[in-house]
Amino acid sequence: MAKRVAVVGAGVSGLSSIKCCLDEDLEPTCFERSNDIGGLWKFTVRSSDPPTSVSRNLAVLQYPVRLTMLSPQETSKDGMTRVYRSLVTNVCKEMSCYSDFPFQEDYPNFMNQEKFWDYLQEFAEHFDLLKYIQFRTTVCSVTKHPDFSETGQWEVVTETEGKQDRAVFDAVMVCTGRFLNPHFPLESFPGIHKFKGQVLHSQEYRIPDGFEGKRVLVIGLGNTGGDIAVELSQIAAQVHLSESMPLLPASFLVLLSTRTGSWVLSRSSEGGYPLSMMAIRRCHNVIAQVLPSCLLKWIQERRSNKRFNHENYGLSIPKGKKPKFIVNDELPTCILCGTVTMKTSVKEFTETSALFEDGTVEENIDTVIFTTGYTFSFPFFEEPLRSLCTKKLFLYKQVFPSNLERATLALIGFIGLKGSILSGTEVQARWATRVFKGLCKIPPSQKLMAEIAKKEQLIERGVMKDSSEDKLDFISYLDDLTACIGAKPNVPFLFLKDPRLAWEVFFGPCTPYQYRLIGPGKWDGARNAILTQWDRTLKPLKTRFVPDSSKPVSMSHYLKTWGAPVLLASLLLICRSSPVLKLVQDNLQDRISPYLASI
């Protein structure tokens, strides 16, 4: 009998989990509390709704803040996070598709939520996934079965239209995503309880309608904060992207406040090609593993400032702070045109104004929008599992809770990647389903917990940094998981067997199709998908015939540009374990660091 697997959520990671279960002959049942697939990508606005007041329980913070929505914004009555209408994907289509289901060639490289949701719908219909989903069904609790230590089974209680149901499953895949519980750090803003204006989280933001003529402060400079500030700048006389509230004469004002600044990346690179396709490559990873970290940081900063000087724009990151990146094509232009102004962090609120760390004050603020991110939330778990799952340090390879004696619970999609989250969640699901079947093994819980205890001690003593919250390198993480299931591409072997394909795999963009070339889940169309990825990239741009139009970068160009450096880097990587090389690298680091610090 096939093992029964409960999948919680039918968003991006939920759909891939259902398919991976089917690929491994498991029996999935997906529970989705909304009436459709797509999770946060299913955009909805009830424009006919009257103005609504959203009250939050802030008893813990002891701040009686009025959280009032502006009509016709949709309130999060179902507690679900939805994308705002103007959202555009940050990673291009070839780098963010399911590995055996490319986007249609006429789809734009970066798409709005409607186009992306259409793709999810096509994926679900193509693989006939909808029949495994129970819509309008909320998961109330997921608890261990009485004989869990022997069977690894779980009891899942669900509710549909007021009727509860209980079922036993052999495994559970939690796919509720990273954007379930808004992080609302009101306690970090003295005086916020006195503020008489409107306060909301970006979770509740959908469209700019209703903000006309308002003086708005946006707190937090992430991808969402930058997007909202830019969008609101189109309807206000002046928009400010800042770390704090400035004193400005404009009657209409939008402020975006950030503590640390950020490196701002464009979706396109030199030549107009998608940045993610040009940057995420195996050859670059090889070089990055060899060069000293200080030199890599210096190169990265020089490249980021080549587009525009971040210090001049008020976006530079103070020394000692972790580098942070956002993708926004319009923000620098908005700052340059004066429609967005950067400021420092907010020090204190009054009834109608905000005081900033630099001493400036902004009066008559109407609305404060917190774009301060989200925290992990697993309300259906019992303690201590609920708390442990919120700490990435306790998740083996960011998927399996380390304290369980049976590896039958997988958290899919709770990762931060320097690349496509969709691709990462799909690989996680492929690995997890094979663990469920016993085809892949993970270390026993006693060993994992002992290793975690040692790490915690080292972190407390300052010997080791806690990197569990850092974004993971895209290629390294996917290679790690696919190596566990036998699907990691063997590049040296490919150069002997299929040089043309190997060239694209190593020197070209690391698209998800690479992880379908070999091993379990091998897809016969993977090779062709890799060799034609640039055709699909350029197809939506060819809407006007231009005689003798330029072609994408040729292989000969790659060879001339990267051949010698990559061969040298490869030799260094092979000899990396050599004590002599280690000594040279340390000396190089010592000599370069003072020089870079003086630049």
Coordinates of N, CA and C in Angstrom, one line a residue, residues 297-484:
K297 N 34.1 40.7 -1.7 CA 33.2 41.8 -1.3 C 33.6 43.1 -2.0
W298 N 34.9 43.3 -2.2 CA 35.3 44.6 -2.8 C 34.8 44.6 -4.3
I299 N 34.9 43.5 -5.0 CA 34.5 43.4 -6.4 C 32.9 43.6 -6.4
Q300 N 32.2 43.0 -5.5 CA 30.8 43.1 -5.4 C 30.4 44.6 -5.2
E301 N 31.0 45.3 -4.3 CA 30.7 46.7 -4.1 C 31.0 47.5 -5.3
R302 N 32.1 47.3 -5.9 CA 32.5 48.0 -7.1 C 31.5 47.9 -8.2
R303 N 31.0 46.6 -8.4 CA 30.0 46.4 -9.4 C 28.7 47.0 -9.1
S304 N 28.3 47.0 -7.8 CA 27.0 47.6 -7.4 C 27.0 49.1 -7.6
N305 N 28.2 49.7 -7.3 CA 28.3 51.2 -7.4 C 28.6 51.6 -8.9
K306 N 28.8 50.7 -9.8 CA 29.0 51.1 -11.2 C 27.8 51.6 -11.8
R307 N 26.6 51.1 -11.4 CA 25.4 51.6 -11.9 C 25.0 52.9 -11.4
F308 N 25.2 53.1 -10.0 CA 25.1 54.4 -9.4 C 25.7 54.3 -8.0
N309 N 26.2 55.4 -7.5 CA 26.9 55.5 -6.3 C 25.9 55.4 -5.1
H310 N 25.9 54.3 -4.4 CA 24.9 54.1 -3.4 C 25.0 55.1 -2.2
E311 N 26.2 55.6 -2.0 CA 26.4 56.5 -0.9 C 25.7 57.9 -1.2
N312 N 25.9 58.3 -2.5 CA 25.2 59.5 -2.9 C 23.7 59.5 -2.8
Y313 N 23.2 58.3 -3.0 CA 21.7 58.1 -3.0 C 21.2 57.7 -1.6
G314 N 22.0 57.7 -0.6 CA 21.6 57.4 0.7 C 21.2 56.0 1.0
L315 N 21.8 55.1 0.2 CA 21.5 53.7 0.2 C 22.6 52.8 0.7
S316 N 23.8 53.4 1.0 CA 25.0 52.6 1.3 C 24.8 51.9 2.7
I317 N 25.4 50.8 2.9 CA 25.3 50.0 4.1 C 26.5 50.4 5.0
P318 N 26.3 50.7 6.3 CA 27.4 51.0 7.2 C 28.4 49.9 7.3
K319 N 29.6 50.2 7.6 CA 30.6 49.2 7.8 C 30.3 48.3 9.0
G320 N 30.5 47.0 8.8 CA 30.3 46.1 9.8 C 28.9 45.4 9.7
K321 N 28.0 46.0 8.9 CA 26.7 45.4 8.7 C 26.7 44.4 7.6
K322 N 25.8 43.4 7.7 CA 25.8 42.4 6.6 C 25.3 43.0 5.3
P323 N 25.8 42.6 4.2 CA 25.4 43.1 2.9 C 23.9 42.6 2.7
K324 N 23.1 43.5 2.1 CA 21.7 43.3 1.9 C 21.4 43.7 0.4
F325 N 20.6 43.0 -0.3 CA 20.3 43.3 -1.7 C 18.8 43.3 -1.9
I326 N 18.4 44.2 -2.7 CA 17.0 44.2 -3.2 C 17.0 44.4 -4.7
V327 N 16.0 44.0 -5.4 CA 15.8 44.2 -6.8 C 14.8 45.3 -7.1
N328 N 15.2 46.4 -7.7 CA 14.3 47.4 -8.0 C 14.9 48.3 -9.1
D329 N 14.2 48.3 -10.2 CA 14.7 49.1 -11.4 C 14.4 50.6 -11.3
E330 N 13.4 50.9 -10.6 CA 12.9 52.3 -10.6 C 13.3 53.1 -9.4
L331 N 13.7 52.5 -8.3 CA 14.1 53.2 -7.1 C 15.1 54.3 -7.3
P332 N 16.3 54.0 -8.0 CA 17.3 55.0 -8.2 C 16.8 56.2 -8.9
T333 N 16.0 55.9 -10.0 CA 15.4 57.0 -10.8 C 14.5 57.9 -9.9
C334 N 13.7 57.3 -9.1 CA 12.8 58.0 -8.2 C 13.5 58.9 -7.2
I335 N 14.6 58.4 -6.7 CA 15.5 59.2 -5.8 C 16.1 60.3 -6.6
L336 N 16.6 60.0 -7.8 CA 17.2 61.1 -8.7 C 16.2 62.2 -9.0
C337 N 15.0 61.8 -9.2 CA 13.9 62.8 -9.6 C 13.3 63.5 -8.4
G338 N 13.6 63.0 -7.2 CA 13.1 63.7 -6.0 C 11.7 63.2 -5.6
T339 N 11.2 62.1 -6.3 CA 9.9 61.6 -5.8 C 10.0 60.6 -4.7
V340 N 11.3 60.2 -4.4 CA 11.5 59.3 -3.3 C 12.8 59.9 -2.6
T341 N 12.7 60.0 -1.2 CA 13.8 60.6 -0.5 C 14.2 59.6 0.6
M342 N 15.5 59.3 0.7 CA 16.1 58.3 1.6 C 16.3 59.0 3.0
K343 N 15.9 58.3 4.1 CA 16.1 58.9 5.4 C 16.6 57.8 6.4
T344 N 17.0 58.2 7.5 CA 17.5 57.3 8.6 C 16.3 56.7 9.3
S345 N 16.6 55.9 10.3 CA 15.5 55.2 11.0 C 14.7 56.1 12.0
V346 N 13.5 55.7 12.3 CA 12.6 56.4 13.1 C 13.0 56.3 14.6
K347 N 13.1 57.4 15.3 CA 13.5 57.3 16.7 C 12.3 57.3 17.6
E348 N 11.2 58.1 17.2 CA 10.1 58.2 18.1 C 8.9 58.7 17.3
F349 N 7.7 58.3 17.7 CA 6.5 58.8 17.1 C 5.8 59.7 18.1
T350 N 5.0 60.7 17.6 CA 4.1 61.5 18.4 C 2.7 61.2 17.9
E351 N 1.7 62.0 18.3 CA 0.4 61.8 17.8 C 0.2 62.0 16.3
T352 N 1.0 62.9 15.7 CA 0.9 63.1 14.3 C 2.2 63.2 13.5
S353 N 3.3 63.0 14.2 CA 4.6 63.2 13.5 C 5.6 62.1 13.9
A354 N 6.7 62.1 13.3 CA 7.8 61.1 13.6 C 9.1 61.9 13.7
L355 N 9.9 61.5 14.7 CA 11.2 62.0 14.9 C 12.3 61.0 14.5
F356 N 13.3 61.4 13.7 CA 14.2 60.5 13.2 C 15.6 60.6 13.9
E357 N 16.4 59.5 13.7 CA 17.7 59.4 14.4 C 18.6 60.6 14.0
D358 N 18.4 61.2 12.9 CA 19.3 62.3 12.5 C 18.7 63.7 13.0
G359 N 17.7 63.6 13.8 CA 17.2 64.8 14.4 C 16.1 65.5 13.7
T360 N 15.8 65.1 12.5 CA 14.7 65.7 11.7 C 13.3 65.2 12.1
V361 N 12.3 66.0 11.8 CA 11.0 65.7 12.2 C 10.1 65.9 11.0
E362 N 9.1 65.0 10.8 CA 8.1 65.1 9.8 C 6.7 65.2 10.4
E363 N 6.0 66.2 10.1 CA 4.7 66.5 10.7 C 3.6 65.9 9.9
N364 N 2.4 65.8 10.5 CA 1.2 65.5 9.8 C 1.3 64.2 9.0
I365 N 1.8 63.1 9.6 CA 1.8 61.8 8.9 C 0.4 61.2 9.0
D366 N -0.1 60.7 7.9 CA -1.4 60.1 7.8 C -1.3 58.6 8.0
T367 N -0.4 58.0 7.4 CA -0.3 56.5 7.4 C 1.1 56.0 7.6
V368 N 1.3 54.9 8.3 CA 2.6 54.2 8.5 C 2.4 52.8 8.0
I369 N 3.2 52.4 7.0 CA 3.2 51.1 6.5 C 4.4 50.3 6.9
F370 N 4.3 49.3 7.7 CA 5.4 48.4 8.1 C 5.7 47.4 7.0
T371 N 6.9 47.5 6.4 CA 7.3 46.4 5.5 C 8.4 45.7 6.1
T372 N 8.2 45.2 7.3 CA 9.2 44.6 8.2 C 9.2 43.1 8.1
G373 N 8.7 42.5 7.1 CA 8.8 41.1 6.9 C 7.9 40.2 7.7
Y374 N 8.2 38.9 7.8 CA 7.4 37.9 8.4 C 8.2 37.0 9.3
T375 N 7.5 36.3 10.2 CA 8.1 35.3 11.0 C 7.5 34.0 10.8
F376 N 8.2 32.9 11.0 CA 7.6 31.6 10.8 C 6.5 31.3 11.8
S377 N 5.5 30.6 11.3 CA 4.4 30.3 12.2 C 3.8 29.0 11.9
F378 N 3.7 28.1 12.9 CA 3.1 26.8 12.8 C 2.1 26.6 13.8
P379 N 0.9 27.2 13.7 CA -0.1 27.2 14.8 C -0.7 25.8 15.0
F380 N -0.6 24.9 14.0 CA -1.2 23.6 14.1 C -0.3 22.6 14.8
F381 N 1.0 22.9 15.2 CA 1.9 22.1 15.9 C 1.7 22.3 17.4
E382 N 2.1 21.2 18.2 CA 2.2 21.4 19.6 C 3.6 21.7 20.0
E383 N 3.8 22.3 21.2 CA 5.1 22.5 21.8 C 5.7 21.2 22.2
P384 N 7.0 21.0 22.1 CA 8.0 22.0 21.7 C 8.3 22.1 20.2
L385 N 7.6 21.2 19.5 CA 7.8 21.2 18.0 C 7.6 22.5 17.4
R386 N 6.5 23.2 17.8 CA 6.1 24.5 17.2 C 7.3 25.5 17.3
S387 N 7.9 25.6 18.4 CA 9.0 26.5 18.6 C 10.3 26.1 17.9
L388 N 10.6 24.8 17.9 CA 11.8 24.3 17.3 C 11.8 24.6 15.8
C389 N 10.6 24.4 15.2 CA 10.5 24.6 13.7 C 10.7 26.0 13.3
T390 N 10.5 27.0 14.2 CA 10.8 28.4 13.8 C 12.3 28.7 13.8
K391 N 13.1 27.8 14.3 CA 14.5 28.0 14.4 C 15.2 27.2 13.3
K392 N 15.8 27.9 12.3 CA 16.4 27.2 11.2 C 17.6 26.3 11.7
L393 N 18.2 26.7 12.8 CA 19.3 25.9 13.3 C 18.9 24.5 13.6
F394 N 17.6 24.3 13.9 CA 17.1 23.0 14.3 C 16.6 22.2 13.1
L395 N 16.7 22.7 11.9 CA 16.2 22.1 10.7 C 17.3 21.5 9.9
Y396 N 17.4 20.2 9.7 CA 18.4 19.5 9.0 C 18.3 19.9 7.5
K397 N 19.3 20.5 7.0 CA 19.3 21.0 5.6 C 18.0 21.9 5.3
Q398 N 17.6 22.6 6.3 CA 16.4 23.5 6.2 C 15.1 22.8 5.9
V399 N 15.0 21.5 6.2 CA 13.8 20.7 5.8 C 13.3 19.9 7.0
F400 N 14.1 19.1 7.6 CA 13.6 18.1 8.6 C 14.0 18.6 10.0
P401 N 12.9 18.7 10.9 CA 13.2 19.0 12.3 C 14.1 17.9 12.9
S402 N 15.2 18.4 13.6 CA 16.2 17.5 14.1 C 15.8 16.7 15.3
N403 N 14.7 17.1 16.0 CA 14.4 16.4 17.3 C 13.4 15.2 17.1
L404 N 13.0 14.9 15.9 CA 12.1 13.8 15.7 C 12.8 12.5 15.4
E405 N 12.3 11.5 16.1 CA 13.0 10.2 16.0 C 12.7 9.5 14.6
R406 N 11.6 10.0 14.0 CA 11.2 9.5 12.6 C 11.2 10.7 11.7
A407 N 11.9 10.6 10.6 CA 11.9 11.7 9.6 C 10.7 11.6 8.7
T408 N 9.5 11.9 9.2 CA 8.3 11.9 8.5 C 7.6 13.3 8.4
L409 N 8.3 14.3 8.8 CA 7.8 15.7 8.8 C 8.8 16.5 8.0
A410 N 8.3 17.2 6.9 CA 9.2 18.0 6.1 C 8.6 19.4 6.0
L411 N 9.4 20.4 6.2 CA 9.0 21.8 6.0 C 9.6 22.3 4.7
I412 N 8.7 22.5 3.7 CA 9.1 22.8 2.4 C 8.9 24.3 2.1
G413 N 9.9 25.0 1.7 CA 9.9 26.4 1.3 C 10.2 27.4 2.3
F414 N 10.7 27.0 3.5 CA 11.0 27.9 4.5 C 12.5 28.2 4.5
I415 N 12.9 28.8 3.3 CA 14.3 29.1 3.1 C 14.5 30.4 2.5
G416 N 15.7 31.0 2.6 CA 16.1 32.2 1.9 C 17.2 31.8 1.0
L417 N 17.0 32.0 -0.3 CA 18.0 31.7 -1.3 C 18.5 32.9 -2.1
K418 N 19.7 32.8 -2.6 CA 20.2 33.9 -3.5 C 19.8 33.4 -4.9
G419 N 18.5 33.3 -5.1 CA 18.0 32.8 -6.4 C 16.6 32.4 -6.2
S420 N 16.1 31.6 -7.1 CA 14.7 31.2 -7.1 C 14.3 30.3 -6.0
I421 N 13.3 30.8 -5.2 CA 12.7 30.0 -4.1 C 12.0 28.8 -4.7
L422 N 11.3 29.0 -5.8 CA 10.5 27.9 -6.4 C 11.4 26.7 -6.7
S423 N 12.6 27.0 -7.3 CA 13.5 25.9 -7.7 C 14.0 25.2 -6.4
G424 N 14.2 26.0 -5.4 CA 14.7 25.4 -4.1 C 13.6 24.5 -3.5
T425 N 12.4 24.9 -3.5 CA 11.3 24.2 -2.8 C 11.1 22.9 -3.6
E426 N 11.2 22.9 -4.9 CA 11.0 21.7 -5.7 C 12.1 20.6 -5.4
V427 N 13.3 21.1 -5.2 CA 14.4 20.1 -4.9 C 14.2 19.6 -3.5
Q428 N 13.8 20.5 -2.6 CA 13.5 20.0 -1.2 C 12.4 18.9 -1.2
A429 N 11.3 19.1 -2.0 CA 10.2 18.1 -2.1 C 10.7 16.8 -2.7
R430 N 11.6 16.9 -3.7 CA 12.1 15.7 -4.3 C 12.9 14.9 -3.3
W431 N 13.7 15.6 -2.5 CA 14.5 14.9 -1.5 C 13.7 14.3 -0.4
A432 N 12.7 15.1 0.1 CA 11.9 14.7 1.2 C 11.1 13.5 0.9
T433 N 10.5 13.4 -0.3 CA 9.7 12.3 -0.6 C 10.5 11.0 -0.7
R434 N 11.7 11.1 -1.1 CA 12.6 9.9 -1.1 C 13.0 9.5 0.3
V435 N 13.1 10.5 1.2 CA 13.4 10.2 2.6 C 12.2 9.4 3.1
F436 N 11.0 9.9 2.8 CA 9.8 9.2 3.3 C 9.8 7.7 2.9
K437 N 10.2 7.5 1.7 CA 10.2 6.1 1.1 C 11.4 5.3 1.7
G438 N 12.3 5.9 2.4 CA 13.4 5.1 2.9 C 14.6 5.0 1.9
L439 N 14.5 5.7 0.7 CA 15.5 5.6 -0.3 C 16.7 6.5 0.0
C440 N 16.4 7.6 0.8 CA 17.5 8.5 1.2 C 17.5 8.5 2.8
K441 N 18.6 8.5 3.4 CA 18.7 8.5 4.8 C 19.2 9.8 5.4
I442 N 18.8 10.1 6.6 CA 19.4 11.3 7.3 C 19.9 10.8 8.6
P443 N 20.8 11.5 9.2 CA 21.4 11.1 10.5 C 20.3 10.9 11.6
P444 N 20.6 10.1 12.6 CA 19.6 9.9 13.7 C 19.4 11.2 14.5
S445 N 18.3 11.4 15.1 CA 18.0 12.7 15.8 C 18.9 12.9 16.9
Q446 N 19.4 11.9 17.6 CA 20.3 12.1 18.8 C 21.6 12.7 18.3
K447 N 22.1 12.3 17.1 CA 23.3 12.9 16.6 C 23.1 14.3 16.1
L448 N 22.0 14.6 15.5 CA 21.7 15.9 15.0 C 21.6 16.9 16.1
M449 N 20.8 16.5 17.2 CA 20.6 17.4 18.3 C 22.0 17.7 19.1
A450 N 22.8 16.6 19.1 CA 24.1 16.8 19.8 C 25.0 17.8 19.0
E451 N 24.9 17.8 17.7 CA 25.7 18.7 16.8 C 25.1 20.1 17.0
I452 N 23.8 20.3 17.1 CA 23.2 21.6 17.3 C 23.6 22.2 18.6
A453 N 23.6 21.3 19.7 CA 24.0 21.8 21.0 C 25.4 22.4 21.0
K454 N 26.3 21.7 20.2 CA 27.7 22.2 20.1 C 27.8 23.5 19.4
K455 N 27.0 23.6 18.3 CA 26.9 24.9 17.6 C 26.4 26.0 18.4
E456 N 25.4 25.8 19.2 CA 24.8 26.8 20.1 C 25.9 27.3 21.1
Q457 N 26.6 26.4 21.6 CA 27.7 26.7 22.6 C 28.7 27.6 21.9
L458 N 29.1 27.2 20.7 CA 30.2 28.0 20.0 C 29.6 29.4 19.7
I459 N 28.4 29.5 19.3 CA 27.7 30.8 19.0 C 27.7 31.6 20.2
E460 N 27.3 31.1 21.3 CA 27.2 31.8 22.6 C 28.6 32.4 23.0
R461 N 29.6 31.6 22.8 CA 31.0 32.0 23.2 C 31.6 32.9 22.2
G462 N 30.9 33.2 21.1 CA 31.4 34.1 20.0 C 32.5 33.4 19.1
V463 N 32.7 32.1 19.3 CA 33.7 31.4 18.4 C 33.1 31.2 17.0
M464 N 31.8 31.1 16.9 CA 31.2 30.8 15.6 C 30.0 31.8 15.4
K465 N 29.8 32.2 14.2 CA 28.7 33.1 13.9 C 27.4 32.3 13.5
D466 N 26.3 32.8 13.9 CA 25.0 32.1 13.6 C 24.6 32.5 12.2
S467 N 24.8 31.6 11.3 CA 24.5 31.9 9.8 C 23.2 31.3 9.4
S468 N 22.4 30.8 10.4 CA 21.2 30.0 10.0 C 20.2 30.9 9.3
E469 N 20.2 32.2 9.6 CA 19.3 33.1 9.0 C 19.8 33.8 7.7
D470 N 21.0 33.5 7.3 CA 21.6 34.1 6.1 C 21.0 33.4 4.9
K471 N 20.9 34.1 3.8 CA 20.4 33.5 2.6 C 21.5 32.5 2.1
L472 N 21.0 31.4 1.5 CA 21.9 30.3 1.1 C 22.3 30.6 -0.4
D473 N 23.5 30.1 -0.7 CA 23.9 30.2 -2.1 C 23.1 29.2 -2.9
F474 N 22.5 29.7 -4.0 CA 21.6 28.9 -4.8 C 22.2 27.6 -5.3
I475 N 23.3 27.7 -6.0 CA 23.9 26.5 -6.6 C 24.4 25.5 -5.5
S476 N 25.0 26.0 -4.5 CA 25.6 25.1 -3.5 C 24.5 24.4 -2.8
Y477 N 23.4 25.1 -2.4 CA 22.3 24.4 -1.7 C 21.6 23.3 -2.6
L478 N 21.3 23.7 -3.8 CA 20.6 22.7 -4.7 C 21.5 21.6 -5.1
D479 N 22.8 21.8 -5.2 CA 23.8 20.7 -5.4 C 23.8 19.8 -4.2
D480 N 23.8 20.4 -3.0 CA 23.8 19.6 -1.8 C 22.6 18.6 -1.7
L481 N 21.4 19.1 -2.0 CA 20.2 18.3 -1.9 C 20.2 17.2 -3.0
T482 N 20.5 17.7 -4.3 CA 20.4 16.8 -5.4 C 21.5 15.7 -5.3
A483 N 22.6 16.0 -4.7 CA 23.6 15.0 -4.5 C 23.1 13.8 -3.6
C484 N 22.2 14.2 -2.7 CA 21.6 13.2 -1.8 C 20.7 12.2 -2.5

